[in-house]
Coordinates of C-alpha atoms in Angstrom, one line a residue:
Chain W
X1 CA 79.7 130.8 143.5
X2 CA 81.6 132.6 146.1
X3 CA 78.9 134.6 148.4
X4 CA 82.2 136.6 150.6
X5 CA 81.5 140.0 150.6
X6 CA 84.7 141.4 149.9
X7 CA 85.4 138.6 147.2
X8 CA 82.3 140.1 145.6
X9 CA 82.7 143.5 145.5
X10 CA 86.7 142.6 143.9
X11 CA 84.5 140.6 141.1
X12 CA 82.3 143.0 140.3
X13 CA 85.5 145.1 139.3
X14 CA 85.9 142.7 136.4
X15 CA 85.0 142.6 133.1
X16 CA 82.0 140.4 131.3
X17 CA 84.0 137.9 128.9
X18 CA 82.4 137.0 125.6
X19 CA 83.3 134.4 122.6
X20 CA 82.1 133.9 119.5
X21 CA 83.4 131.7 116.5
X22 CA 84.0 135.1 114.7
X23 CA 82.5 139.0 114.0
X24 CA 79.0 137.7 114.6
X25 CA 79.1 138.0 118.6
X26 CA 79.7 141.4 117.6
X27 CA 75.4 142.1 117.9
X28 CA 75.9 140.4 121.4
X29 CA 78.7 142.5 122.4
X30 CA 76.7 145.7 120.7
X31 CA 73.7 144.1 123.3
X32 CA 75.3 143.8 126.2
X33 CA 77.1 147.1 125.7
X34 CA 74.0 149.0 125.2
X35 CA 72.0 148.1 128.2
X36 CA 75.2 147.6 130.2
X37 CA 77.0 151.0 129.8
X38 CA 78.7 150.6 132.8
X39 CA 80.3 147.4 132.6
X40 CA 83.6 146.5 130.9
X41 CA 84.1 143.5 127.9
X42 CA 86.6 141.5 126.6
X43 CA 85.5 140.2 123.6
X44 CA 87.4 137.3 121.6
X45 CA 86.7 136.3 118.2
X46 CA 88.1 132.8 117.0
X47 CA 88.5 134.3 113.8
X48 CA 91.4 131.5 112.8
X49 CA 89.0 128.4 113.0
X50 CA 85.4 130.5 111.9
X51 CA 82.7 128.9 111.3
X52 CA 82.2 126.5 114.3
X53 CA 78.4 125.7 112.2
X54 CA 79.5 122.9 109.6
X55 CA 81.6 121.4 112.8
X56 CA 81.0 118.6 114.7
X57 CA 80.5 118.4 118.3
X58 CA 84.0 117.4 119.4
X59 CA 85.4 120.0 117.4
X60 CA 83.1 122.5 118.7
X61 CA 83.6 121.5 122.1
X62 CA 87.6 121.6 122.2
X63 CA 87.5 124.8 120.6
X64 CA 84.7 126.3 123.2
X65 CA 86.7 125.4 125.9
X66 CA 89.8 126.5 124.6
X67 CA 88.5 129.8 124.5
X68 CA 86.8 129.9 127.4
X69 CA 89.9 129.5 129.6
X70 CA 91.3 132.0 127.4
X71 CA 89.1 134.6 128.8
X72 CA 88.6 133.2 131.8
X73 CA 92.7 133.5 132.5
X74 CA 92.0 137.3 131.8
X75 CA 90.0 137.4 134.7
X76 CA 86.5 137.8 133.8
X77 CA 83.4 137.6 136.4
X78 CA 80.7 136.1 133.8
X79 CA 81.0 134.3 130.5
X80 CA 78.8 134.8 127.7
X81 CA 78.9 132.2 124.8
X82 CA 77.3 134.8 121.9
X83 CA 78.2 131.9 119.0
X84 CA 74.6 130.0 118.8
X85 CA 76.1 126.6 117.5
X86 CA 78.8 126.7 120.7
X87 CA 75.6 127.8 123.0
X88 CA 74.1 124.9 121.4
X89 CA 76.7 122.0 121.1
X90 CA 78.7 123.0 124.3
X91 CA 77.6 124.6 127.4
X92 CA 77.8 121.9 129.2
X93 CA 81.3 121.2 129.0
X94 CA 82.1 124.7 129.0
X95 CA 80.5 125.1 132.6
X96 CA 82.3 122.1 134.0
X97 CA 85.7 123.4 132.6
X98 CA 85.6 127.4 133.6
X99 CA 84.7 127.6 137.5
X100 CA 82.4 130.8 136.4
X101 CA 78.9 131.9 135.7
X102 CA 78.0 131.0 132.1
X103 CA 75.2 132.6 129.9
X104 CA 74.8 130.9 126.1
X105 CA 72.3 132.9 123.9
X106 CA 69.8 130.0 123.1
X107 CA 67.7 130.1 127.0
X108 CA 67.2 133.6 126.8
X109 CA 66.3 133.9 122.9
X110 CA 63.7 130.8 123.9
X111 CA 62.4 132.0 126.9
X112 CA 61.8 135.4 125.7
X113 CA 59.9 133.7 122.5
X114 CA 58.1 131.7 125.3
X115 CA 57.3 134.9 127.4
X116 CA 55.8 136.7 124.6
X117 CA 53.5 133.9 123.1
X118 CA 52.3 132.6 126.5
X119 CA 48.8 134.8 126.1
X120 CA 48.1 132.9 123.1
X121 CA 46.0 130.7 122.6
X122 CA 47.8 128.5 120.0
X123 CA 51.5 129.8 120.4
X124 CA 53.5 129.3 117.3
X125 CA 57.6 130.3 117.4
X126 CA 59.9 129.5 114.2
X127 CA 63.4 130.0 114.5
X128 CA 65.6 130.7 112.2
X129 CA 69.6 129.7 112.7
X130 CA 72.4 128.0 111.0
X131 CA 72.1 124.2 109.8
X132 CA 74.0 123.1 113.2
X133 CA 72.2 124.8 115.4
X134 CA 69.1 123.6 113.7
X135 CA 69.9 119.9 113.9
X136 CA 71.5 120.4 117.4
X137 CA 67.6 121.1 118.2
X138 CA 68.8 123.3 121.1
X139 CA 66.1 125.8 120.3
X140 CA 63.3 123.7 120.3
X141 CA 64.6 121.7 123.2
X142 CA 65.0 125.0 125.4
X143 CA 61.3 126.4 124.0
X144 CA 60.0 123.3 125.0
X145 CA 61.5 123.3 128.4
X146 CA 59.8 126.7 129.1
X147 CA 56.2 125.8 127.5
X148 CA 55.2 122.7 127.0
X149 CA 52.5 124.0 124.4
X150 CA 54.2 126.0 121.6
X151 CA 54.2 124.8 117.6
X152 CA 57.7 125.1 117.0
X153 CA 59.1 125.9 113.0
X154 CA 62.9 125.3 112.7
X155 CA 64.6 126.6 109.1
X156 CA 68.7 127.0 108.2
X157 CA 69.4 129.9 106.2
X158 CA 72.7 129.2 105.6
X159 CA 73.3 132.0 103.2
X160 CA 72.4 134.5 105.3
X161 CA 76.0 134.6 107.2
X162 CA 77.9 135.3 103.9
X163 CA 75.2 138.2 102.9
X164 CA 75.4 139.9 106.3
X165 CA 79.1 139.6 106.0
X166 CA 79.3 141.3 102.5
X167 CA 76.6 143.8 103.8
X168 CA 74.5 143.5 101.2
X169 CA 71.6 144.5 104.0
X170 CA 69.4 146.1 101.0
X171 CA 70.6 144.4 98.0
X172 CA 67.1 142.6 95.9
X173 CA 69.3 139.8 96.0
X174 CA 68.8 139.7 99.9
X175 CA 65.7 139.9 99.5
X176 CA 64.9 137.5 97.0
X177 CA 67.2 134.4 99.1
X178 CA 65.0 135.9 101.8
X179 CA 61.8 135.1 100.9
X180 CA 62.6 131.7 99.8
X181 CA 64.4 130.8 102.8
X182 CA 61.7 132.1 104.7
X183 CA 58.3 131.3 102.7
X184 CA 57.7 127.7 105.0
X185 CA 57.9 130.5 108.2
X186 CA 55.1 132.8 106.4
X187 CA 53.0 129.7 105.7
X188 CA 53.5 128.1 109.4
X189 CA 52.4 132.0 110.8
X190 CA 54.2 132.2 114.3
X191 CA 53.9 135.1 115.9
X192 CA 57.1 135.0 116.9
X193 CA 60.6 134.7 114.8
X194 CA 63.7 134.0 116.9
X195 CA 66.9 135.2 114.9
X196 CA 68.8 132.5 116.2
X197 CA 72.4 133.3 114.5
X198 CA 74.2 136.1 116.1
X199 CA 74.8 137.7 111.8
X200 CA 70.8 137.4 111.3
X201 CA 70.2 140.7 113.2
X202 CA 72.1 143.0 110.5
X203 CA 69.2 141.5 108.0
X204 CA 66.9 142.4 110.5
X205 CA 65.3 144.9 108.4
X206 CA 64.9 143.0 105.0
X207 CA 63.9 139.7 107.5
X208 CA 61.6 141.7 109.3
X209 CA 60.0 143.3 105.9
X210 CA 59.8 139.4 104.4
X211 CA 57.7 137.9 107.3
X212 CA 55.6 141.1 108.0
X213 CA 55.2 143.4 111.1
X214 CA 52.9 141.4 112.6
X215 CA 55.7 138.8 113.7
X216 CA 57.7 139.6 116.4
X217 CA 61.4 139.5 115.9
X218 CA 63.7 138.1 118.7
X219 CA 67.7 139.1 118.8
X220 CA 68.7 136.2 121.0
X221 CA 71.8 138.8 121.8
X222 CA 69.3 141.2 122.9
X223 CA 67.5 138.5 125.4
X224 CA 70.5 137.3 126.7
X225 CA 71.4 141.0 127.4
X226 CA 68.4 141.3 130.0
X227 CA 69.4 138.1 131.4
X228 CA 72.7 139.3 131.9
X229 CA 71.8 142.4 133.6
X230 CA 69.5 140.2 136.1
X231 CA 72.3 138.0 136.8
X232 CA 74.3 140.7 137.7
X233 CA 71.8 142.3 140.1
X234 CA 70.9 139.0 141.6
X235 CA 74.6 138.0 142.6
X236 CA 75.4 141.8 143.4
X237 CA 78.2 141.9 140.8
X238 CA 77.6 145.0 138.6
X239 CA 80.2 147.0 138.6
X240 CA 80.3 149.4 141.2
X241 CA 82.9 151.8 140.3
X242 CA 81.4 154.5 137.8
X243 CA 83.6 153.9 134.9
X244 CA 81.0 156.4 133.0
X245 CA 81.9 159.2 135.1
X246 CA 82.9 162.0 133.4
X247 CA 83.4 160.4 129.9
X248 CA 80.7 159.3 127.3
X249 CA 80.7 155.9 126.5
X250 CA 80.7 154.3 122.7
X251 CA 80.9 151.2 121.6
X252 CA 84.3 150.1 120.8
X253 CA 86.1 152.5 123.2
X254 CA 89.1 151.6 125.0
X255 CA 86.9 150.2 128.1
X256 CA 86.7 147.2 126.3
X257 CA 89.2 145.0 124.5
X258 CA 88.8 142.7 121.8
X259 CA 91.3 139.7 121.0
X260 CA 91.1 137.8 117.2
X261 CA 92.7 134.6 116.6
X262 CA 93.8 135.8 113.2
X263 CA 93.1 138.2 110.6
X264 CA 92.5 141.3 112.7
X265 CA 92.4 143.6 109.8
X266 CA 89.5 142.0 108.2
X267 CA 87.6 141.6 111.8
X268 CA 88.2 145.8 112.2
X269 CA 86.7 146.2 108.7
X270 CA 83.6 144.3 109.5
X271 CA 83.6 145.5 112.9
X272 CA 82.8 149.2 111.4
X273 CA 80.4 147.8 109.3
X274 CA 78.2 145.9 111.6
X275 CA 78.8 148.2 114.6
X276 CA 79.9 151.6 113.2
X277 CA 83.1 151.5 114.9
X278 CA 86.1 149.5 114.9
X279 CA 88.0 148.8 118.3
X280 CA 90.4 150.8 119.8
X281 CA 91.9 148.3 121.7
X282 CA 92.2 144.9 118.9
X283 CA 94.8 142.8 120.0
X284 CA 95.8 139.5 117.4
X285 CA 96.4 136.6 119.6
X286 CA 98.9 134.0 118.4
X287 CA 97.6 130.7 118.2
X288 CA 100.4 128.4 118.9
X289 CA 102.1 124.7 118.9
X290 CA 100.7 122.4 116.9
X291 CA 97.0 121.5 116.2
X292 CA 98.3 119.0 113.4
X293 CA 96.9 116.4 112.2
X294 CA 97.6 112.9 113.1
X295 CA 100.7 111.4 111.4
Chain A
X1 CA 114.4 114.5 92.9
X2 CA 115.5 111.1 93.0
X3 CA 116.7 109.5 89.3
X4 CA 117.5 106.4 90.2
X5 CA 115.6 103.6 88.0
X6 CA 114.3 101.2 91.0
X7 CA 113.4 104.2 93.3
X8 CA 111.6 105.6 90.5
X9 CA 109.7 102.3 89.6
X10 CA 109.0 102.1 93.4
X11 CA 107.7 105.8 94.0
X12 CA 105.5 105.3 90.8
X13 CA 103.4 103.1 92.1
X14 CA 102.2 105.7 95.0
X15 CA 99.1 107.6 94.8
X16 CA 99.1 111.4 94.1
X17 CA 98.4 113.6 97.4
X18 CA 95.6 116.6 96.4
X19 CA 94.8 118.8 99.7
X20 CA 92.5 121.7 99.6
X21 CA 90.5 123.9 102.7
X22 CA 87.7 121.3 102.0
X23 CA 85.6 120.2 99.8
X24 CA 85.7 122.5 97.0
X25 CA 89.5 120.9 95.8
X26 CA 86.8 118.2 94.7
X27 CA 86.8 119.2 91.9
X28 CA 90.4 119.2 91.3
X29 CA 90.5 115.7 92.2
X30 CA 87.6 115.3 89.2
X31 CA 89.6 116.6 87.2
X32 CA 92.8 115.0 88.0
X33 CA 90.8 111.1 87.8
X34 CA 89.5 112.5 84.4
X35 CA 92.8 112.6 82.9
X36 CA 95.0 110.1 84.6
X37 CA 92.3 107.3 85.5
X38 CA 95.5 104.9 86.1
X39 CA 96.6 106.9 89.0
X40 CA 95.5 106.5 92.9
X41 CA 94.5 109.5 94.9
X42 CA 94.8 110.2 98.8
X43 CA 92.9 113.6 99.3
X44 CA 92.8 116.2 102.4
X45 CA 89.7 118.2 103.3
X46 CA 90.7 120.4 106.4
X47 CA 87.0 120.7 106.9
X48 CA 88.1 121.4 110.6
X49 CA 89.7 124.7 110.0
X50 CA 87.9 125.9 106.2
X51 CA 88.0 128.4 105.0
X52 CA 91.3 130.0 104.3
X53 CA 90.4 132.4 102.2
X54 CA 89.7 135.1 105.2
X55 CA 92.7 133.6 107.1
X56 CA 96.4 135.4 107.8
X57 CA 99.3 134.2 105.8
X58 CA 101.0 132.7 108.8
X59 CA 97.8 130.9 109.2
X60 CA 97.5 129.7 106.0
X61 CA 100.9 128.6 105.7
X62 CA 101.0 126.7 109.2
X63 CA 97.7 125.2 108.0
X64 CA 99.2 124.3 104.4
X65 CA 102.4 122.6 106.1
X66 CA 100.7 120.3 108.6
X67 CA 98.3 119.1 105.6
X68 CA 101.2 118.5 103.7
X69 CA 103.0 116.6 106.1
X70 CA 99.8 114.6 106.7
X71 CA 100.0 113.6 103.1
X72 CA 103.6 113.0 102.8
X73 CA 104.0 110.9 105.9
X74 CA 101.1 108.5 104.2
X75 CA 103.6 107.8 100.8
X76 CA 102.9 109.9 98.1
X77 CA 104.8 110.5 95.2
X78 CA 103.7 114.1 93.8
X79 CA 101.2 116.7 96.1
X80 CA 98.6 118.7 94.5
X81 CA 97.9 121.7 96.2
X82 CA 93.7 122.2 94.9
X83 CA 93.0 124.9 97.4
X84 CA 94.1 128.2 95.5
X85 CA 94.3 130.2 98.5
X86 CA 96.7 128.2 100.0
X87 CA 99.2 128.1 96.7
X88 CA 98.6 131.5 96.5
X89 CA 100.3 132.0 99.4
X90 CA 102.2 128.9 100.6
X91 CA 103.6 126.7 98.1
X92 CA 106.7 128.2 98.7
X93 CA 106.7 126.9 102.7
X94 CA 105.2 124.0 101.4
X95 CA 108.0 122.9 98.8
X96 CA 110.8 124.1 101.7
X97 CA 109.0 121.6 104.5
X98 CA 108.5 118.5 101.6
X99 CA 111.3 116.7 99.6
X100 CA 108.8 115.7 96.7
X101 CA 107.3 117.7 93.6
X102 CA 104.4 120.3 94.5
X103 CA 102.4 121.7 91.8
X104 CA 99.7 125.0 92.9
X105 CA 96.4 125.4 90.9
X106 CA 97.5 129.1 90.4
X107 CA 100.4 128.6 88.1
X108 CA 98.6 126.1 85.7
X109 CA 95.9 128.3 85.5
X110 CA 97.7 131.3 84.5
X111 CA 100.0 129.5 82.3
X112 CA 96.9 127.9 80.1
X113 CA 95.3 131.9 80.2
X114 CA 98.4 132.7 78.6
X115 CA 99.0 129.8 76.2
X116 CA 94.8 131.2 74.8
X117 CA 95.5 134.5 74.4
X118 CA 99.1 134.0 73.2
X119 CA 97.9 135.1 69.5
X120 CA 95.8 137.9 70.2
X121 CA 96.7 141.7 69.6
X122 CA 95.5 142.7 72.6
X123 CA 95.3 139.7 75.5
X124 CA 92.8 140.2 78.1
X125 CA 92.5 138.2 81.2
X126 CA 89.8 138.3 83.8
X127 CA 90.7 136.3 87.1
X128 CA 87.8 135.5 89.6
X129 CA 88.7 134.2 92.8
X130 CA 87.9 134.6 96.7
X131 CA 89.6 138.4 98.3
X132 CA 92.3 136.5 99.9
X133 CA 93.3 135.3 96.2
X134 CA 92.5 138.3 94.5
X135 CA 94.5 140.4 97.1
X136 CA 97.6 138.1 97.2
X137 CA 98.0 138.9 93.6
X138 CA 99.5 135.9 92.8
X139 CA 97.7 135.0 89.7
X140 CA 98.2 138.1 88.3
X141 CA 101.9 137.3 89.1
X142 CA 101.9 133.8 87.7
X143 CA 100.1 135.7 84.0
X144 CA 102.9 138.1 83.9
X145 CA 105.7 135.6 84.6
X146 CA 104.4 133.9 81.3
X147 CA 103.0 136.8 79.0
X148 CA 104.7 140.1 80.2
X149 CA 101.7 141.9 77.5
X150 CA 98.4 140.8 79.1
X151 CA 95.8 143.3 80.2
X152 CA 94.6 141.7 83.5
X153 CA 91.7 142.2 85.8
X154 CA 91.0 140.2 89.0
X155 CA 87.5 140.3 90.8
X156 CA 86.6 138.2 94.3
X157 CA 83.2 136.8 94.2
X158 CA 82.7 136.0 98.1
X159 CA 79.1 134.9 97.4
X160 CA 79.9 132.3 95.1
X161 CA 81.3 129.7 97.6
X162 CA 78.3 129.9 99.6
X163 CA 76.1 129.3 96.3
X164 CA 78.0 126.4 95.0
X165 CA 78.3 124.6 99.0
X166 CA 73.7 125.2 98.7
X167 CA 74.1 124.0 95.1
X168 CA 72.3 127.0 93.8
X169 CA 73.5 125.9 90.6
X170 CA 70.6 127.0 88.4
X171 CA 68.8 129.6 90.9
X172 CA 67.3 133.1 89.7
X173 CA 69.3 134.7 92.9
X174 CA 72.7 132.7 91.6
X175 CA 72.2 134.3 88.0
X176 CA 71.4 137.8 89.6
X177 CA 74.5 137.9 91.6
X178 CA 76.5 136.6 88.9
X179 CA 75.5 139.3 87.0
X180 CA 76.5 141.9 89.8
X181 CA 79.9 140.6 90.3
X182 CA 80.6 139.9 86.5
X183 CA 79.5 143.0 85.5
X184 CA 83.0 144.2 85.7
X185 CA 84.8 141.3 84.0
X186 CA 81.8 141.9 80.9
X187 CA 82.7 145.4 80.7
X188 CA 86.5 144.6 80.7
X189 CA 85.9 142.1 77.2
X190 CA 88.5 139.4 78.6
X191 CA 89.4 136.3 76.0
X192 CA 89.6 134.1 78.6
X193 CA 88.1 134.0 82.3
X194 CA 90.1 132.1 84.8
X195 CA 87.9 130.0 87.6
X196 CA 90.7 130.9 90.3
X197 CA 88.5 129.3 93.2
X198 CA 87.6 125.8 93.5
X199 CA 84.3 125.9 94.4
X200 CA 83.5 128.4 91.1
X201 CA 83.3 125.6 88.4
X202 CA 80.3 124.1 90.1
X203 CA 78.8 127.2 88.8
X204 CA 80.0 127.3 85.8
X205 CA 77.0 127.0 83.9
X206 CA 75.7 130.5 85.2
X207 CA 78.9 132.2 84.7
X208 CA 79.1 131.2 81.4
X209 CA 75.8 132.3 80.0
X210 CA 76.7 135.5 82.5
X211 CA 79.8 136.6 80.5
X212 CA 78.5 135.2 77.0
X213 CA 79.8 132.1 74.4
X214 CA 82.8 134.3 73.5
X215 CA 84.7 134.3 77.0
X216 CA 86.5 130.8 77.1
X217 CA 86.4 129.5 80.8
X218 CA 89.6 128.4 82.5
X219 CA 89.2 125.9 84.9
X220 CA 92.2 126.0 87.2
X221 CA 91.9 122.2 88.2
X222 CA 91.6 120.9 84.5
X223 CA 94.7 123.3 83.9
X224 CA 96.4 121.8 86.9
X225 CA 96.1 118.1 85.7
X226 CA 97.3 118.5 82.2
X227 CA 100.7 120.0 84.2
X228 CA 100.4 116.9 86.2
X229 CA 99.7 114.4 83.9
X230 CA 103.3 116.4 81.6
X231 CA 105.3 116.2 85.0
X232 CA 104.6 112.3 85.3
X233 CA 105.6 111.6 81.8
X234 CA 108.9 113.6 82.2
X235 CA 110.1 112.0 85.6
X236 CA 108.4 108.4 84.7
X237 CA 106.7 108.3 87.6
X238 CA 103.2 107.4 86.3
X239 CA 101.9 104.7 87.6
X240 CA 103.0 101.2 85.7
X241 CA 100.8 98.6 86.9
X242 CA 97.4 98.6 85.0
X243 CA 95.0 99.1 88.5
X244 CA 92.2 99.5 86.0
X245 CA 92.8 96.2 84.6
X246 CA 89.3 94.4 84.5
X247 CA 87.7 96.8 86.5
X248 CA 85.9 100.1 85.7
X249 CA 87.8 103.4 87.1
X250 CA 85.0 105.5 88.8
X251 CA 85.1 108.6 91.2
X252 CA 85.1 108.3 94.9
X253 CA 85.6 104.0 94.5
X254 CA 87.8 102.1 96.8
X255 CA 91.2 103.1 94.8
X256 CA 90.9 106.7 95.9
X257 CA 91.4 107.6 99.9
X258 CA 89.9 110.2 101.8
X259 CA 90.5 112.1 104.5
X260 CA 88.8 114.7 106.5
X261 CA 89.4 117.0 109.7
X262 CA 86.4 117.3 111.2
X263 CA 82.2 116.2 109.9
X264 CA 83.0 113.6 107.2
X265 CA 78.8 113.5 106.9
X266 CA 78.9 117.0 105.7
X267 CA 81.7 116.2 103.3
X268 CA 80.3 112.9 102.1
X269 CA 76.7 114.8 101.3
X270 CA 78.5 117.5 99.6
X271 CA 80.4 115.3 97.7
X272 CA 77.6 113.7 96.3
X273 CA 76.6 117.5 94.7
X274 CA 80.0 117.9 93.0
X275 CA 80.7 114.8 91.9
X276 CA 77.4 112.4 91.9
X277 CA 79.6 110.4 94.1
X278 CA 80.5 110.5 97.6
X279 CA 83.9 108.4 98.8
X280 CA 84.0 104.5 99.6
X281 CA 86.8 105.3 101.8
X282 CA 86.4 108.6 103.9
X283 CA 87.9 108.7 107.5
X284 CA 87.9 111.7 109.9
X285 CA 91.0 112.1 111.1
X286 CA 91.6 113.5 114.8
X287 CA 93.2 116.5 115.3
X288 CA 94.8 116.5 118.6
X289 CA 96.7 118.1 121.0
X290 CA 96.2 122.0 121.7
X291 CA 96.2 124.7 119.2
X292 CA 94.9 126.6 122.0
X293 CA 95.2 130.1 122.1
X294 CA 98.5 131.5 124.1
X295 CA 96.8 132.0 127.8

């Protein structure tokens, strides 16, 4: 990273790029946004080739990259991966092909889970997350690199995307899928649940209500939000200029600007129901040439 | 098409192309083997870009011609077209881009609706099919290109895709959301119910006890291979030599080819649910090149 004063102070001007496979980043951008009011985001949904979870690692990969120099030809001074299986599958590849800071979601959802069972004396953390992220094992390979001593309880809920998506946030049906999906986490009895899928937060509630209060709940958007901020602080690029000045700030506003692969109509519409707001500034992005398949 | 007596003998002999989004055109290709058990089969999954059903028209259409040229440029003699989002809203690209015979699930399946209801005094026809279906309006098109008297009513069932890929077939939660989404279709009193999504047969069990004995269930794919196995007869181009000669004809053996985009070992597991079978030939097929995002 480039240490030159002046070079600084221009990046700290920039946004904070983020991708995800689709809407769910949106909790990550919603995150970021709230304990980072006076940064900027440029947000990009791969909305054409959603869900990256039943993929396989090359797949993944290509597509991380792709739209990592996306944003990072926007200009951007810190990448955040908010799609778990990409954070999980490619980071790696992703750093050596973007000369830029990267943050994925899984480190700081595990350390955090690591951090708040530490003063136990039998830590127990179960995650929850999609069946790729699962089997990728990044979760319990990151928890592990931070505490050699925690019981570690991995589960796929695999319907739980499609729920959040249809908003059925209080529906019985919800529930019921809930409690199946999450009886093996009740019997195990962490005392800590990572939501380790960037949709699982907008079931926080009924998830929340089907392991009982006594388990703490981590939004790996939310941990990778306070890493962010340290980042920031540590390499002196938060944004200097007050971009807050004078103006309230929501979430959605024209500060930031969000780019789809496809289907931006449908994004907006979920958008306002997972966020309460739709972007002002939604740009469709074509996706071009051809991808084809080998003849 | 090409009426010349030796061509014809030669393209006989070629296996039917069937592409879908990914696995759910499965059970197209059951029904297809069902009916014409002396016929070879080279089926698509585009299990690297599924689902279509949230995707933009262009995208679908870009996505439907590449399969389709996949298929064409490996000898076929007739394409299927299982994924009902995709004839919904490309067949038209497809049949411009291909010089053979295309047949849609859509058209089949609102053609048999028709051909049930024909004697009633008042038709009714329920569609149920994923919102990019349902929206494109095309099977209410294809019913009143056939039966300009039908009462029609279309409802998407998002969650059902989801449930059949877990193979909820038989779950409480299945049966409840059934319930929710067919409550409409019940209170409509339909003759007929068309299956206007792949994947919704796999549950047809549950929908059937849902909207009671009375409602006669269309299954789109069985639909589509009666039209297919008629087409063959009229342009004698079903296959001539016996291939079943000594030899049982099962699903998924050696005669049949399959191809994927991306994670053949999800494919192969979930085609074990459908179909009790998974394929003796699969191969995952690269996609290459960049269908990067315009930088």
């Amino acid at each position: 990273m480039n240490h030159d004063p002046q070079n600084t102070q221009q990046r700290s001007s920039l946004p904070i790029g983020i991708f995800d496979s689709g809407v769910g980043g949106l909790t990550v951008y919603r995150a970021l946004h709230n304990r980072l009011p006076n940064e900027r985001f440029i947000y990009l949904g791969d909305t054409a080739r959603v869900p990256y979870g039943t993929k396989s690692l090359a797949t993944v990969e290509r597509y991380a990259i792709e739209n990592s120099s996306f944003l990072a030809s926007r200009g951007i001074k810190l990448l955040v991966v908010a799609c778990n299986t990409a954070s999980a599958l490619a980071l790696p590849k992703i750093r050596e092909s973007i000369g830029i800071d990267v943050v994925g979601v899984i480190g700081p959802g595990a350390r955090k889970a690591v951090a708040l069972t530490k003063s136990q004396a039998a830590p127990k953390i179960a995650v929850i997350a999609t069946e790729a992220t699962v089997s990728s094992g990044a979760y319990a390979d990151s928890i592990r690199a931070a505490s050699s001593g925690a019981e570690i309880l991995q589960t796929a809920c695999p319907l739980f995307v499609p729920l959040a998506e249809e908003n059925w946030i209080e529906e019985p049906e919800t529930r019921s899928i809930a409690s199946r999906y999450l009886e093996e986490v009740k019997r195990f009895g962490p005392q800590v649940l990572v939501l380790g899928c960037t949709h699982y937060p907008i079931l926080r509630k009924i998830i929340q209500e089907t392991v009982g209060d006594d388990v703490i709940l981590i939004d790996s958007g939310e941990a990778t939000a306070e890493e962010v901020e340290k980042l920031l602080e540590d390499k002196g690029l938060g944004n200097r200029e007050q971009i807050t000045y004078n103006r309230e700030r929501r979430l959605c506003d024209d500060l930031d600007h969000f780019y789809v692969t496809d289907a931006a109509d449908r994004f907006a519409r979920v958008a306002e129901r997972f966020l309460g707001a739709s972007p002002t500034r939604l740009e469709a992005i074509e996706v071009y040439g051809s991808d084809g398949l080998e003849t």
